[in-house]
Amino acid sequence: ACSTFDRNPVLDDLLASPDDAAWAGRLRRRGLTHLLYCPRGLRRLGRGNGPQWISPQQEQRLEGALARWPKLFDDGRYSLYQVGR
């Protein structure tokens, strides 16, 4: 687990992966089956180049990968995705 003051290993795995399938594989090896995503929260945590900061291109890549995974829940603030295969 990480705090708001630590770099998130899920983001590190995304940035280290050459493609979406490799990222999903890294997450599954960590034992993750689902990912809860709040884009507004990620932007808030990354303000001022904090440890959770990702570039707009990286955020677009993240959202593109998530768009290909099954979305199990969405309340307009949080979305729950099943990690892809």
PDB file of C-alpha atoms in Angstrom:
ATOM      1  CA  ALA A   1       0.000   0.000   0.000  1.00  0.00           C
ATOM      2  CA  CYS A   2       1.143   3.527  -0.599  1.00  0.00           C
ATOM      3  CA  SER A   3       0.195   6.878   0.839  1.00  0.00           C
ATOM      4  CA  THR A   4      -0.307  10.175  -0.944  1.00  0.00           C
ATOM      5  CA  PHE A   5       3.381  10.860  -0.278  1.00  0.00           C
ATOM      6  CA  ASP A   6       4.628   7.724  -2.072  1.00  0.00           C
ATOM      7  CA  ARG A   7       4.801   6.951  -5.751  1.00  0.00           C
ATOM      8  CA  ASN A   8       1.989   4.580  -6.680  1.00  0.00           C
ATOM      9  CA  PRO A   9       3.362   1.236  -7.939  1.00  0.00           C
ATOM     10  CA  VAL A  10       0.384   0.870 -10.305  1.00  0.00           C
ATOM     11  CA  LEU A  11       1.469   4.050 -12.103  1.00  0.00           C
ATOM     12  CA  ASP A  12       5.080   2.880 -12.155  1.00  0.00           C
ATOM     13  CA  ASP A  13       3.956  -0.394 -13.736  1.00  0.00           C
ATOM     14  CA  LEU A  14       1.999   1.524 -16.389  1.00  0.00           C
ATOM     15  CA  LEU A  15       4.974   3.712 -17.267  1.00  0.00           C
ATOM     16  CA  ALA A  16       7.369   0.737 -17.367  1.00  0.00           C
ATOM     17  CA  SER A  17       5.111  -1.332 -19.637  1.00  0.00           C
ATOM     18  CA  PRO A  18       5.484  -1.178 -23.413  1.00  0.00           C
ATOM     19  CA  ASP A  19       1.754  -1.791 -23.952  1.00  0.00           C
ATOM     20  CA  ASP A  20      -1.560  -2.361 -22.202  1.00  0.00           C
ATOM     21  CA  ALA A  21      -1.235  -6.155 -22.150  1.00  0.00           C
ATOM     22  CA  ALA A  22       2.145  -5.926 -20.425  1.00  0.00           C
ATOM     23  CA  TRP A  23       0.698  -3.516 -17.865  1.00  0.00           C
ATOM     24  CA  ALA A  24      -2.220  -5.849 -17.151  1.00  0.00           C
ATOM     25  CA  GLY A  25       0.266  -8.703 -16.736  1.00  0.00           C
ATOM     26  CA  ARG A  26       2.303  -6.705 -14.225  1.00  0.00           C
ATOM     27  CA  LEU A  27      -0.830  -5.895 -12.238  1.00  0.00           C
ATOM     28  CA  ARG A  28      -1.966  -9.530 -12.220  1.00  0.00           C
ATOM     29  CA  ARG A  29       1.493 -10.615 -11.004  1.00  0.00           C
ATOM     30  CA  ARG A  30       1.010  -8.193  -8.104  1.00  0.00           C
ATOM     31  CA  GLY A  31      -2.222 -10.034  -7.338  1.00  0.00           C
ATOM     32  CA  LEU A  32      -4.498  -7.230  -8.534  1.00  0.00           C
ATOM     33  CA  THR A  33      -7.740  -8.234 -10.186  1.00  0.00           C
ATOM     34  CA  HIS A  34      -9.561  -4.883 -10.070  1.00  0.00           C
ATOM     35  CA  LEU A  35      -8.601  -1.231 -10.242  1.00  0.00           C
ATOM     36  CA  LEU A  36     -10.567   1.637  -8.688  1.00  0.00           C
ATOM     37  CA  TYR A  37      -9.961   4.855 -10.613  1.00  0.00           C
ATOM     38  CA  CYS A  38     -10.832   8.450  -9.790  1.00  0.00           C
ATOM     39  CA  PRO A  39      -9.369  10.792 -12.443  1.00  0.00           C
ATOM     40  CA  ARG A  40     -10.127  13.902 -10.400  1.00  0.00           C
ATOM     41  CA  GLY A  41      -8.401  12.388  -7.381  1.00  0.00           C
ATOM     42  CA  LEU A  42      -5.330  11.447  -9.405  1.00  0.00           C
ATOM     43  CA  ARG A  43      -5.064  14.993 -10.758  1.00  0.00           C
ATOM     44  CA  ARG A  44      -5.470  16.430  -7.247  1.00  0.00           C
ATOM     45  CA  LEU A  45      -2.752  14.160  -5.827  1.00  0.00           C
ATOM     46  CA  GLY A  46      -0.403  15.022  -8.671  1.00  0.00           C
ATOM     47  CA  ARG A  47      -0.758  18.783  -8.391  1.00  0.00           C
ATOM     48  CA  GLY A  48       2.573  20.555  -8.117  1.00  0.00           C
ATOM     49  CA  ASN A  49       4.556  17.624  -9.527  1.00  0.00           C
ATOM     50  CA  GLY A  50       3.788  15.461  -6.496  1.00  0.00           C
ATOM     51  CA  PRO A  51       4.711  11.782  -6.511  1.00  0.00           C
ATOM     52  CA  GLN A  52       1.432  10.834  -8.238  1.00  0.00           C
ATOM     53  CA  TRP A  53       1.923  13.316 -11.097  1.00  0.00           C
ATOM     54  CA  ILE A  54       1.626  11.957 -14.622  1.00  0.00           C
ATOM     55  CA  SER A  55       1.728  13.916 -17.852  1.00  0.00           C
ATOM     56  CA  PRO A  56      -1.427  14.508 -19.899  1.00  0.00           C
ATOM     57  CA  GLN A  57      -0.135  11.946 -22.438  1.00  0.00           C
ATOM     58  CA  GLN A  58       0.372   9.369 -19.679  1.00  0.00           C
ATOM     59  CA  GLU A  59      -3.103  10.073 -18.305  1.00  0.00           C
ATOM     60  CA  GLN A  60      -4.500   9.579 -21.812  1.00  0.00           C
ATOM     61  CA  ARG A  61      -2.657   6.256 -22.058  1.00  0.00           C
ATOM     62  CA  LEU A  62      -4.030   5.188 -18.661  1.00  0.00           C
ATOM     63  CA  GLU A  63      -7.587   6.068 -19.630  1.00  0.00           C
ATOM     64  CA  GLY A  64      -7.192   4.364 -23.008  1.00  0.00           C
ATOM     65  CA  ALA A  65      -6.104   1.143 -21.324  1.00  0.00           C
ATOM     66  CA  LEU A  66      -8.938   1.319 -18.813  1.00  0.00           C
ATOM     67  CA  ALA A  67     -11.455   1.911 -21.615  1.00  0.00           C
ATOM     68  CA  ARG A  68     -10.598  -1.544 -22.980  1.00  0.00           C
ATOM     69  CA  TRP A  69     -11.180  -3.286 -19.634  1.00  0.00           C
ATOM     70  CA  PRO A  70     -14.594  -4.283 -18.293  1.00  0.00           C
ATOM     71  CA  LYS A  71     -16.064  -1.437 -16.262  1.00  0.00           C
ATOM     72  CA  LEU A  72     -17.993  -2.909 -13.359  1.00  0.00           C
ATOM     73  CA  PHE A  73     -19.062   0.276 -11.584  1.00  0.00           C
ATOM     74  CA  ASP A  74     -19.207   3.990 -12.311  1.00  0.00           C
ATOM     75  CA  ASP A  75     -20.879   6.600 -10.132  1.00  0.00           C
ATOM     76  CA  GLY A  76     -19.467   9.587 -12.014  1.00  0.00           C
ATOM     77  CA  ARG A  77     -16.614   9.969  -9.544  1.00  0.00           C
ATOM     78  CA  TYR A  78     -15.140   6.503  -9.169  1.00  0.00           C
ATOM     79  CA  SER A  79     -14.921   3.712 -11.722  1.00  0.00           C
ATOM     80  CA  LEU A  80     -14.105   0.103 -10.962  1.00  0.00           C
ATOM     81  CA  TYR A  81     -12.410  -1.918 -13.687  1.00  0.00           C
ATOM     82  CA  GLN A  82     -11.557  -5.583 -13.944  1.00  0.00           C
ATOM     83  CA  VAL A  83      -7.874  -5.890 -14.872  1.00  0.00           C
ATOM     84  CA  GLY A  84      -7.604  -6.958 -18.512  1.00  0.00           C
ATOM     85  CA  ARG A  85      -6.116 -10.184 -19.807  1.00  0.00           C
TER      86      ARG A  85
END
